[in-house]
CSV table of C-alpha atoms in Angstrom, one decimal:
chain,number,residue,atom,x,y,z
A,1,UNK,CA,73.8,146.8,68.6
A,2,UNK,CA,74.9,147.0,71.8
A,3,UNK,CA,72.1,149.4,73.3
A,4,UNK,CA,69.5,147.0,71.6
A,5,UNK,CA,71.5,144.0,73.6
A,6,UNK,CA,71.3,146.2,76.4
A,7,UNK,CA,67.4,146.4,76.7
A,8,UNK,CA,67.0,143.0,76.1
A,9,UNK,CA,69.2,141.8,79.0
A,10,UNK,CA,66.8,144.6,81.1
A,11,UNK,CA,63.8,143.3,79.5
A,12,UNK,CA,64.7,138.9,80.2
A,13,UNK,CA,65.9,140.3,84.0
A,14,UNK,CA,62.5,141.9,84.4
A,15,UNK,CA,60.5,138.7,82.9
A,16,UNK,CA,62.1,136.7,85.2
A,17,UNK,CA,61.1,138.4,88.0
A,18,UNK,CA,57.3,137.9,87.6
A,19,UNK,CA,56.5,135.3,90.2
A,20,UNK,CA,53.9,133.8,87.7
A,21,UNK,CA,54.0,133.1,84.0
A,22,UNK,CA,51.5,133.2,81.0
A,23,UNK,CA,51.0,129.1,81.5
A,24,UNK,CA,50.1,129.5,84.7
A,25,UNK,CA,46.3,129.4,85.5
A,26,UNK,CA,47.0,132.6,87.6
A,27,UNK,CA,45.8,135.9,86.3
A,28,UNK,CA,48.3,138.3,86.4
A,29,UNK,CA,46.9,141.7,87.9
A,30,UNK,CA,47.5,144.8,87.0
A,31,UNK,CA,46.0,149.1,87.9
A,32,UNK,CA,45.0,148.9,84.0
A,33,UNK,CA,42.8,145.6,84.2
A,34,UNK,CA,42.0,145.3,87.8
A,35,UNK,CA,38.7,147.2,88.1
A,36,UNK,CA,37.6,145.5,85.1
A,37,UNK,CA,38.6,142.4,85.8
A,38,UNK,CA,38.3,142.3,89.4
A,39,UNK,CA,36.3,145.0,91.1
A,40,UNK,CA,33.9,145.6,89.0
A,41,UNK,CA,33.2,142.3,88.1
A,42,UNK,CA,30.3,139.5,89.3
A,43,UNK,CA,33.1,136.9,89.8
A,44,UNK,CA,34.6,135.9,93.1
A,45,UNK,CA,38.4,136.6,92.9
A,46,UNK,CA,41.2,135.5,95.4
A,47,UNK,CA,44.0,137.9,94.8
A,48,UNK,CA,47.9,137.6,96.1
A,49,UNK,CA,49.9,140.5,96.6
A,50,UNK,CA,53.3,139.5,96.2
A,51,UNK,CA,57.1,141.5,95.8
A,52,UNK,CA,59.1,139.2,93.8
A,53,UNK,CA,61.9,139.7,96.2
A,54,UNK,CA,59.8,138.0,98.6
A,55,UNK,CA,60.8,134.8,100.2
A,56,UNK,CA,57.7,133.6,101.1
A,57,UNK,CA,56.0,134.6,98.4
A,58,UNK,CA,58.4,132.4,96.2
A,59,UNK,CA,57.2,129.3,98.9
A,60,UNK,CA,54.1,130.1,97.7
A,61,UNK,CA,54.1,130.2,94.2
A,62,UNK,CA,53.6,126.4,93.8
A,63,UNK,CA,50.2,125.9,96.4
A,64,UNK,CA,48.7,129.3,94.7
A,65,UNK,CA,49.5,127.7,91.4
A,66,UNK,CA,47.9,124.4,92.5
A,67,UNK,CA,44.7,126.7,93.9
A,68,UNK,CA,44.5,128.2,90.7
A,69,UNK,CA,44.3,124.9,89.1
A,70,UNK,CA,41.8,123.5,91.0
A,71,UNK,CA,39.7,126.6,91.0
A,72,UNK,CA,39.2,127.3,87.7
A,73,UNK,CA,36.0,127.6,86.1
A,74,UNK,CA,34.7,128.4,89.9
A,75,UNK,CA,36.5,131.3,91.3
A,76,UNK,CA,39.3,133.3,89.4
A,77,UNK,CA,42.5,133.6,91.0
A,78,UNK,CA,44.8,136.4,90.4
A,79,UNK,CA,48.1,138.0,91.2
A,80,UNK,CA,49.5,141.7,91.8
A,81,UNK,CA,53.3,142.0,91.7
A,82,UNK,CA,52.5,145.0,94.2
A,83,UNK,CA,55.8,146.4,94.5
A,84,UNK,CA,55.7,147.1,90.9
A,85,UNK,CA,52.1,148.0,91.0
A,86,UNK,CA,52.5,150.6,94.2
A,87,UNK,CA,49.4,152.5,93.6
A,88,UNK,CA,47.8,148.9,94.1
A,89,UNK,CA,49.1,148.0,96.9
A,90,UNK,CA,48.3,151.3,98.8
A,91,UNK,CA,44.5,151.5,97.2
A,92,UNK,CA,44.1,148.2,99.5
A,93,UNK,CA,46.3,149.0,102.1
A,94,UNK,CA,48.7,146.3,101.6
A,95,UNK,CA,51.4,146.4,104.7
A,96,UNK,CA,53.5,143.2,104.1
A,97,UNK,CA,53.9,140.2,101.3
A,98,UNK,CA,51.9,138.0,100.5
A,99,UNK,CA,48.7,139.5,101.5
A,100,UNK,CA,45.8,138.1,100.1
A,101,UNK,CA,42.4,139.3,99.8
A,102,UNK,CA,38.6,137.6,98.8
A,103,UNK,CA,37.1,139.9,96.4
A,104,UNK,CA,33.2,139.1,95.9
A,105,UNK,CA,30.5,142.2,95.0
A,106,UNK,CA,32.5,144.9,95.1
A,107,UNK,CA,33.6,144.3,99.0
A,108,UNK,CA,36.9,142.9,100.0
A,109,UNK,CA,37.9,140.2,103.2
A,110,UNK,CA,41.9,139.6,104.5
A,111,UNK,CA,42.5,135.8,103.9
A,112,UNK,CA,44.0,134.4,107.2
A,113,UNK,CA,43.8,130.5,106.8
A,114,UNK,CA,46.8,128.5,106.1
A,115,UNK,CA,48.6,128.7,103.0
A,116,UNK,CA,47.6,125.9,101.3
A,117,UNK,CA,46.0,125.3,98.3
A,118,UNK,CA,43.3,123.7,100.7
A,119,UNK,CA,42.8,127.0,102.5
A,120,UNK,CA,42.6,128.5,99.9
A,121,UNK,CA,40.4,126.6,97.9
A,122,UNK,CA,37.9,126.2,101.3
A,123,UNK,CA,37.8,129.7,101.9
A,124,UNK,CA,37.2,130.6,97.8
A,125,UNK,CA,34.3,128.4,97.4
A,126,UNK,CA,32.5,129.9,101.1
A,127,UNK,CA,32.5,133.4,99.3
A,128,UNK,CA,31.1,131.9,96.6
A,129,UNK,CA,28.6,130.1,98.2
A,130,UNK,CA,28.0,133.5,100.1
A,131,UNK,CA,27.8,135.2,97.3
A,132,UNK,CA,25.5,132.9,95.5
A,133,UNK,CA,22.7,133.2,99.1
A,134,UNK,CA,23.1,136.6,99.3
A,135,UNK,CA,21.3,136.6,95.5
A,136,UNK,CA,18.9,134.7,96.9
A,137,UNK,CA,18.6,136.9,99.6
A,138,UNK,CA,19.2,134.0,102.2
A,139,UNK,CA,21.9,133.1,105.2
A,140,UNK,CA,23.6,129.9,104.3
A,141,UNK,CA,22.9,127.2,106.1
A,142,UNK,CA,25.8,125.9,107.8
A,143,UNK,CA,27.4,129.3,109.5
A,144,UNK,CA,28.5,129.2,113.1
A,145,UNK,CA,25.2,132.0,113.4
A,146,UNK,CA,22.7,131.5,110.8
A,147,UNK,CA,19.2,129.6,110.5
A,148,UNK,CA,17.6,129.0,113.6
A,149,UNK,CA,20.2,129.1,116.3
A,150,UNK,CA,20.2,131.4,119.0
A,151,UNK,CA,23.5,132.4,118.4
A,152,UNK,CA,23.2,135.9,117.7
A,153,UNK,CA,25.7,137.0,114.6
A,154,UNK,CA,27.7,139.8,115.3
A,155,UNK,CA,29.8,142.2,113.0
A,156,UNK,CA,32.1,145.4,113.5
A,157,UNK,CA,29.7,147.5,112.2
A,158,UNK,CA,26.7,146.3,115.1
A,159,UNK,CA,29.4,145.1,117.5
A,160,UNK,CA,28.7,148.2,119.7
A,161,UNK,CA,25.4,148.7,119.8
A,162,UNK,CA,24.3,145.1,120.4
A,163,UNK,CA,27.1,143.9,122.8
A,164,UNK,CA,29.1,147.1,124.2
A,165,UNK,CA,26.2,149.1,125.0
A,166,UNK,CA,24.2,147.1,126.3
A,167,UNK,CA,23.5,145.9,130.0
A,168,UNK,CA,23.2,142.6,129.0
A,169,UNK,CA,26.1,139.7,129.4
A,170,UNK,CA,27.7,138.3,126.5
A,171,UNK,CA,29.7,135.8,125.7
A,172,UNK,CA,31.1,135.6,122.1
A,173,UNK,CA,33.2,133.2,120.1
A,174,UNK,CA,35.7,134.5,117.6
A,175,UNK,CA,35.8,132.5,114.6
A,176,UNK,CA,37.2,131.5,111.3
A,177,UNK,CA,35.0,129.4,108.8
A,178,UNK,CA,38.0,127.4,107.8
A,179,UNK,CA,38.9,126.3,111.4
A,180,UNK,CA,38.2,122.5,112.5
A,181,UNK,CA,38.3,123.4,115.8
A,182,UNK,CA,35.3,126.3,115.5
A,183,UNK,CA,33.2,123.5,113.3
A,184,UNK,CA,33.5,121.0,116.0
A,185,UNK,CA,32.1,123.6,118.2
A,186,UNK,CA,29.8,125.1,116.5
A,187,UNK,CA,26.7,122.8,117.7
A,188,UNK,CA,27.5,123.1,121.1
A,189,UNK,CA,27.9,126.7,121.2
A,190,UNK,CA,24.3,126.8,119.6
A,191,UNK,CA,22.8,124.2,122.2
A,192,UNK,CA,24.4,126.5,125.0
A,193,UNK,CA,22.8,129.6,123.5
A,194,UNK,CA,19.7,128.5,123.4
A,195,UNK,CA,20.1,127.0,127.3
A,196,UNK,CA,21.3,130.1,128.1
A,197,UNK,CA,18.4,132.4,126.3
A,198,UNK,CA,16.9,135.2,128.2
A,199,UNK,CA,20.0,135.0,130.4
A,200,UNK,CA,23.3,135.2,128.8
A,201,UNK,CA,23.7,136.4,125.1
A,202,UNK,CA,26.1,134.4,122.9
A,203,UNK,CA,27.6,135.6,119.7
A,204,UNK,CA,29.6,134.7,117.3
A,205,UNK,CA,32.0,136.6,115.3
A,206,UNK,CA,33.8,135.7,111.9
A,207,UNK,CA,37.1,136.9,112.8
A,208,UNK,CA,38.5,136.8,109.1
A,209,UNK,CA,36.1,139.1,107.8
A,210,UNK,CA,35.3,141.4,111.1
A,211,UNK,CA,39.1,142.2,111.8
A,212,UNK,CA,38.5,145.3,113.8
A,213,UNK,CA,36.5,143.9,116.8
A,214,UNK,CA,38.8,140.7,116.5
A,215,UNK,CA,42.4,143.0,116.2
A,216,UNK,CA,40.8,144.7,119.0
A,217,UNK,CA,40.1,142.0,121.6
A,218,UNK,CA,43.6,140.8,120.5
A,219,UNK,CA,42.0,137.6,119.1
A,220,UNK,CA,45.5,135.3,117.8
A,221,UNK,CA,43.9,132.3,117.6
A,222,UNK,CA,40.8,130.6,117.1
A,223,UNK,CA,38.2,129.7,118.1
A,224,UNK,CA,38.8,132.4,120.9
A,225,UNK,CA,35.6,133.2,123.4
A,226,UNK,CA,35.3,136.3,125.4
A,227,UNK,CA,33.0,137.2,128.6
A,228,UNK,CA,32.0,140.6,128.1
A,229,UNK,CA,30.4,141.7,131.4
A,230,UNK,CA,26.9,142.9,132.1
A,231,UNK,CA,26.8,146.8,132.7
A,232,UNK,CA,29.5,148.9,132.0
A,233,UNK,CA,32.1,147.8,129.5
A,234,UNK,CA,35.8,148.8,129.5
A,235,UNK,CA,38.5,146.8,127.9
A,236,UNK,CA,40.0,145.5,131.3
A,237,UNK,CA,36.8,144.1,131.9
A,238,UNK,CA,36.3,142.1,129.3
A,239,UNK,CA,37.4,138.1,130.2
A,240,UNK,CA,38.8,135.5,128.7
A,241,UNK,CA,36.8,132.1,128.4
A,242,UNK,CA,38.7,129.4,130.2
A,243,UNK,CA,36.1,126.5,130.8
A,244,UNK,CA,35.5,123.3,128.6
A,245,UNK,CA,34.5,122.8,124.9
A,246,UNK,CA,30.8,120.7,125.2
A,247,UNK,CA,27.3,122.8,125.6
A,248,UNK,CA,27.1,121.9,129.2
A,249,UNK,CA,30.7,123.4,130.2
A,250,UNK,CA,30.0,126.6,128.6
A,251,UNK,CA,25.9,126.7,130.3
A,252,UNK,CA,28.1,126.1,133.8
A,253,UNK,CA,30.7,128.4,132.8
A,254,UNK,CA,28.5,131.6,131.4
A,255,UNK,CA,26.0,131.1,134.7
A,256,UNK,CA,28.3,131.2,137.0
A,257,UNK,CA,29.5,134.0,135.4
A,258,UNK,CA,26.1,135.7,135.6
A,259,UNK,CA,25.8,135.4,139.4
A,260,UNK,CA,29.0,136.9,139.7
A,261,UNK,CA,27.6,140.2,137.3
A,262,UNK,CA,24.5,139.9,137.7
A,263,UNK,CA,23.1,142.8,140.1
A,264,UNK,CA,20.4,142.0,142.2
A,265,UNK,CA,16.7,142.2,141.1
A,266,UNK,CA,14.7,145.1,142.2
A,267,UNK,CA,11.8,144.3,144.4
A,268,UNK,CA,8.7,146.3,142.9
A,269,UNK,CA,5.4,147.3,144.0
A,270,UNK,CA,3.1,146.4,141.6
A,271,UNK,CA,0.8,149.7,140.8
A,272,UNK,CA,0.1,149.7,137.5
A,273,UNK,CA,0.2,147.6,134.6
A,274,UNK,CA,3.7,148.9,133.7
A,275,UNK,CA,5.1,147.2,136.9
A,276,UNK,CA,3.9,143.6,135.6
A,277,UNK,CA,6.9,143.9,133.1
A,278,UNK,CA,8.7,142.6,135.6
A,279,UNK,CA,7.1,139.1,135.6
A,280,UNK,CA,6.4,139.4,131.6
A,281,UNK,CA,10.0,138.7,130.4
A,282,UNK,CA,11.2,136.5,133.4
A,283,UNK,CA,11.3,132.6,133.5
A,284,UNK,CA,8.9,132.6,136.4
A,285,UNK,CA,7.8,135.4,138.9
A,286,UNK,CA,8.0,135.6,142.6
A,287,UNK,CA,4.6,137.4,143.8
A,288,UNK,CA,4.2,138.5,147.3
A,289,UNK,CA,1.3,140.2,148.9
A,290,UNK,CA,2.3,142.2,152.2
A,291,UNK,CA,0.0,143.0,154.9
A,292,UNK,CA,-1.9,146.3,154.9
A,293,UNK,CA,0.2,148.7,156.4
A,294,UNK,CA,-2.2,149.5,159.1
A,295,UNK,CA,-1.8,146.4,159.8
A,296,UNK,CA,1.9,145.9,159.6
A,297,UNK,CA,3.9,149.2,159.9
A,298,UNK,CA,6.4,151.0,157.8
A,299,UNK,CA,9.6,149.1,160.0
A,300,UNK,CA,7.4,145.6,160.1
A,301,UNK,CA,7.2,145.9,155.7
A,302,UNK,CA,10.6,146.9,155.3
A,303,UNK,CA,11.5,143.6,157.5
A,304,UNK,CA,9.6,141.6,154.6
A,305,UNK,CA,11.1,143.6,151.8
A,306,UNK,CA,14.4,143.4,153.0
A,307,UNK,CA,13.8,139.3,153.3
A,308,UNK,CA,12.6,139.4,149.4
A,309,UNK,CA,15.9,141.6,148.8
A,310,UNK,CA,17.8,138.8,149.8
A,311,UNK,CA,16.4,135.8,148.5
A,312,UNK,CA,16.9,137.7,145.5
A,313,UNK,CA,19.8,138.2,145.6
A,314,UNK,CA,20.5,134.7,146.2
A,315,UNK,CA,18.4,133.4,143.3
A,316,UNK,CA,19.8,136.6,141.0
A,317,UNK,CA,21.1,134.4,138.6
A,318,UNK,CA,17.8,132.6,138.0
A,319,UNK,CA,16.5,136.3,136.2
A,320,UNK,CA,13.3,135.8,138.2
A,321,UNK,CA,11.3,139.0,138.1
A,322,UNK,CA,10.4,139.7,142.2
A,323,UNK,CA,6.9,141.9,143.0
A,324,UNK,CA,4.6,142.4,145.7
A,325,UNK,CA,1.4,144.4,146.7
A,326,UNK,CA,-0.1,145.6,149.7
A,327,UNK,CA,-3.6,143.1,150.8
A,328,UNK,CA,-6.2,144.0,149.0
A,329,UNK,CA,-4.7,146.5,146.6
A,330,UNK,CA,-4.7,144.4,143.5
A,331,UNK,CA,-8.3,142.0,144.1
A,332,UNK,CA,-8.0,140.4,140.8
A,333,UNK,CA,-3.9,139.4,141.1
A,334,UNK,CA,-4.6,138.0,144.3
A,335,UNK,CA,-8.2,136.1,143.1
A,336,UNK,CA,-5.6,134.6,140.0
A,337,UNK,CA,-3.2,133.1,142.3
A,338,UNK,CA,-5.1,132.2,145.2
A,339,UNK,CA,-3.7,134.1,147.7
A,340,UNK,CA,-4.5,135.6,150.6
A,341,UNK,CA,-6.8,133.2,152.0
A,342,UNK,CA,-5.0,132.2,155.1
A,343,UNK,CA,-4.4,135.3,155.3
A,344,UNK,CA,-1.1,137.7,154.6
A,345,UNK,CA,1.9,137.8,153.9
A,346,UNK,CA,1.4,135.4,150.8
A,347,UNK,CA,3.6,134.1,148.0
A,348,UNK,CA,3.4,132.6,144.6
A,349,UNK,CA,5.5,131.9,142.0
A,350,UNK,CA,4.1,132.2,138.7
A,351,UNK,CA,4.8,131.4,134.7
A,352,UNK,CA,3.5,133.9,132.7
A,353,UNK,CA,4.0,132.4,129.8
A,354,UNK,CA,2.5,128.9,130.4
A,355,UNK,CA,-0.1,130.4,132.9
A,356,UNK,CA,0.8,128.1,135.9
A,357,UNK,CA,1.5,128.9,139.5
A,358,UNK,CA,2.5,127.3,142.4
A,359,UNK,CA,1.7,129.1,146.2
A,360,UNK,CA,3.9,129.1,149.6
A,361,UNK,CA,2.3,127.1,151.6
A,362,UNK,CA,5.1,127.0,154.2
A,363,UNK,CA,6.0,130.2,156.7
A,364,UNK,CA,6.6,133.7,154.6
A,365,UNK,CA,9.9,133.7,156.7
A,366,UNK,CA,13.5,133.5,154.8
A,367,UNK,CA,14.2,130.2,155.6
A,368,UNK,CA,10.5,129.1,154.7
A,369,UNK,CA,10.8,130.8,151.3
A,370,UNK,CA,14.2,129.5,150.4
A,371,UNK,CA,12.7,126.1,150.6
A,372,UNK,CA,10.1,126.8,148.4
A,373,UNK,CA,12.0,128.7,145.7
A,374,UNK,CA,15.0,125.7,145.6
A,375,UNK,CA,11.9,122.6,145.4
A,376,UNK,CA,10.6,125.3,142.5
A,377,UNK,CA,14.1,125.7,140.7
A,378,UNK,CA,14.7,121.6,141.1
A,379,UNK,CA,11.4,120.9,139.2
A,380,UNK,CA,9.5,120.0,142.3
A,381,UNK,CA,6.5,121.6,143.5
A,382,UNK,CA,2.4,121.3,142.8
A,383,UNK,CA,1.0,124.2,140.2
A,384,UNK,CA,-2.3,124.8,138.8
A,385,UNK,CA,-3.4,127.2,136.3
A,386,UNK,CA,-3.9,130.8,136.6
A,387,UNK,CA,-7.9,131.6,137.5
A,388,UNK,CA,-9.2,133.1,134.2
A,389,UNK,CA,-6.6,131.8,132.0
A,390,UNK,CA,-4.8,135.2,131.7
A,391,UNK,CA,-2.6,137.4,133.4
A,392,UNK,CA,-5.0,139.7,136.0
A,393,UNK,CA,-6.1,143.0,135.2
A,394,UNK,CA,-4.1,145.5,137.3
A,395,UNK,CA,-5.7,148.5,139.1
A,396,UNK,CA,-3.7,151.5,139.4
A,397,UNK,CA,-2.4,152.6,143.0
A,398,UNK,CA,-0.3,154.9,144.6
A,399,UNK,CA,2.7,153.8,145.8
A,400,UNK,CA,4.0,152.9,149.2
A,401,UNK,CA,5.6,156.3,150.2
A,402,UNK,CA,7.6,154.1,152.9
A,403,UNK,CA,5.6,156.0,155.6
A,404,UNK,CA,3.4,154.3,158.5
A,405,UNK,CA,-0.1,154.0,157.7
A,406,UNK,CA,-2.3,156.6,159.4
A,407,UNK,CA,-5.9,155.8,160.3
A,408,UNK,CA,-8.5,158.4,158.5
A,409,UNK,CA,-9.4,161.2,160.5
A,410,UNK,CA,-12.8,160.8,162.4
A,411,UNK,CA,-15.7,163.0,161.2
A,412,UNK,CA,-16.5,165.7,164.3
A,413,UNK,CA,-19.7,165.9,164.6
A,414,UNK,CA,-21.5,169.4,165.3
A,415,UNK,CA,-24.5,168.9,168.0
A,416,UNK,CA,-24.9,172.3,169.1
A,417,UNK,CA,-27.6,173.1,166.8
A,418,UNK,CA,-29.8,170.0,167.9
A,419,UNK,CA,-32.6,170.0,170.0
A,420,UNK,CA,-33.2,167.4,172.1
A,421,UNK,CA,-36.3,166.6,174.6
A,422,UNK,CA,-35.5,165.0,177.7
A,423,UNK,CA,-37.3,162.1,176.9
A,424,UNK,CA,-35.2,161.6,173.4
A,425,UNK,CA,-32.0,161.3,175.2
């Protein structure tokens, strides 16, 4: 009698502990229905790990209960008492109570929104609408990265390749879907990215789901943007965003940026048609054609070259690409742009994408150029279209070897064996 009374005190003490009870709309969890129920399954779950002993999971109980009310016949909501259930809790490497995950196709995401049944709710019904695109093998519309924006979407698995090995400049937003702040942004950081295209990359990463890249750039709040620097990346060289919240503060903010990281353009003799790269990618494309060098010597090129260098340098963050050939090297490049006929040097600036051009017609000197290139990058300036309505053929040409130009040797002429009358001389 008393050993029965015994077990029954144990078995009321344990009842009481469970956090949620059969009335409630909240599944309770379990390692013998979980993968059924859960993992395996085509639903979208939100699951709470509590310990009953938990303080904050006890605050909880009344939002998840509220969540779970509001959610059902949409997403299922369940519960683990995981320090009961420790095999559980370690299979999803549960550290501290409550955690709670998004379970949706076999893949699991950390919930980090606020607590309430909002939160929850909001962040329930994007994995199910995520869930629902990805079987139609779309992007939702709607996402801080997805339709047509230029904001490229970035992930821990391509996080490396696409932003910390490349040379390129990024800048990239942390964000959470639930967060008002990111969705007042997120037009503006897709205006800036597309201002900012073929210059500065811009990214955007869900923090909630991507936690490595975000624990490692110690993101703690969001939205939370980060410069990461053209070239070389190291962890002390990555920058915080400080500038203001509208498309045009972050275009100000990311180029000046860029002229700060930016290295200088190279300065390229055009030989071949693998040289034109240069001008094929680039917003427009300063063109120079130097004198002959027999005409203008190895220290009187390096003079102009070193003018070019520069001006390109000063224009750097403009991504111009900067060439030039030697007079009469490249007939049909000059013919294209008219130049060369008052003579050489000569400069253009061309599109290569719209086919327009406009020509120096001011002094090839650095102050004479700088004029030209500022009307140019103001809007102002005459162009016409390229001759032929394509980009010229390019002949293929040694390169300068950075030598003077020596004049070809004269023939030597052999008269020895020539006979000559008086009267023929």
């Amino acid at each position: 009698m008393l050993r029965t009374l015994y077990l029954g005190v144990l078995l009321c003490a344990a009842g009481s502990l469970a956090l949620y009870d059969s009335s409630s709309d909240v599944v309770e969890l379990t390692p013998n229905n979980f993968d059924k129920l859960v993992t395996n399954s085509d639903e979208v779950w939100i699951v709470e790990f509590y310990a009953p002993w938990c303080g904050h999971c006890k605050n909880l109980v009344p939002e998840y209960k509220k969540t779970a009310r509001a959610l059902k016949g949409i997403v299922k909501v369940g519960a683990v008492d995981a320090d009961n259930h420790k095999s559980l809790s370690s299979k999803y490497g549960i550290k501290g109570f409550p955690t709670i995950k998004i379970f949706s196709g076999g893949k699991n995401t950390p919930y980090q929104g606020q607590r309430t049944a909002e939160g929850f709710v909001d962040a329930a019904i994007k994995a199910a609408k995520d869930r629902a695109y990805d079987n139609l093998g779309k992007k939702p519309s709607g996402s801080s990265s997805s339709g047509k924006s230029d904001v490229i979407e970035l992930t821990d698995e391509n996080f490396k390749e696409l932003v910390l090995d490349s040379e390129d400049l990024w800048l990239v937003e942390f964000y959470a879907p639930w967060c008002g702040h990111c969705k007042n942004l997120e037009p503006h950081w897709a205006k800036a990215a597309t201002e900012l295209k073929g210059k500065v990359k811009v990214g955007a990463l869900d923090a909630t789901v991507h936690q490595q890249m975000a624990s490692r750039y110690q993101v703690q709040g969001y939205p939370t943007i980060k410069l990461f620097p053209s070239g070389k990346k190291t962890s002390d060289s990555v920058e915080d965003y400080n500038g203001g919240r509208t498309s045009s503060d972050i275009v100000a903010w990311a180029l000046d940026k860029l002229a700060e990281n930016v290295a200088p353009p190279e300065i390229i003799q055009v030989v071949n048609e693998e040289t034109m790269k240069a001008c094929a990618g680039a917003p427009l494309c300063v063109v120079s054609v130097l004198p002959h060098i027999l005409d203008c010597n190895a220290a009187c090129r390096n003079d102009y070259i070193s003018v070019l260098a520069r001006l390109g340098d000063k224009y750097k963050n403009k991504m111009w690409g900067w060439i030039w050939a030697e007079a009469g090297a490249q007939p049909a490049l000059e013919e294209a742009l008219e130049l060369g006929g008052f003579g050489y040097p000569a400069m253009a600036v061309v599109n290569a994408k719209k086919l327009k051009f406009s020509t120096l017609r001011g002094s090839f000197s650095e102050t004479g150029i700088n004029e030209f290139l500022r009307d140019l990058s103001f809007g102002r300036g005459q162009t016409a279209p390229v001759k032929g309505a394509e980009m010229p053929k390019i002949v293929s040409t040694e390169p300068w070897d950075g030598k003077d130009g020596e004049l070809p040797p004269e023939e030597d002429i052999d008269l020895s064996d020539v006979d000559l009358e008086k009267d023929e001389l």
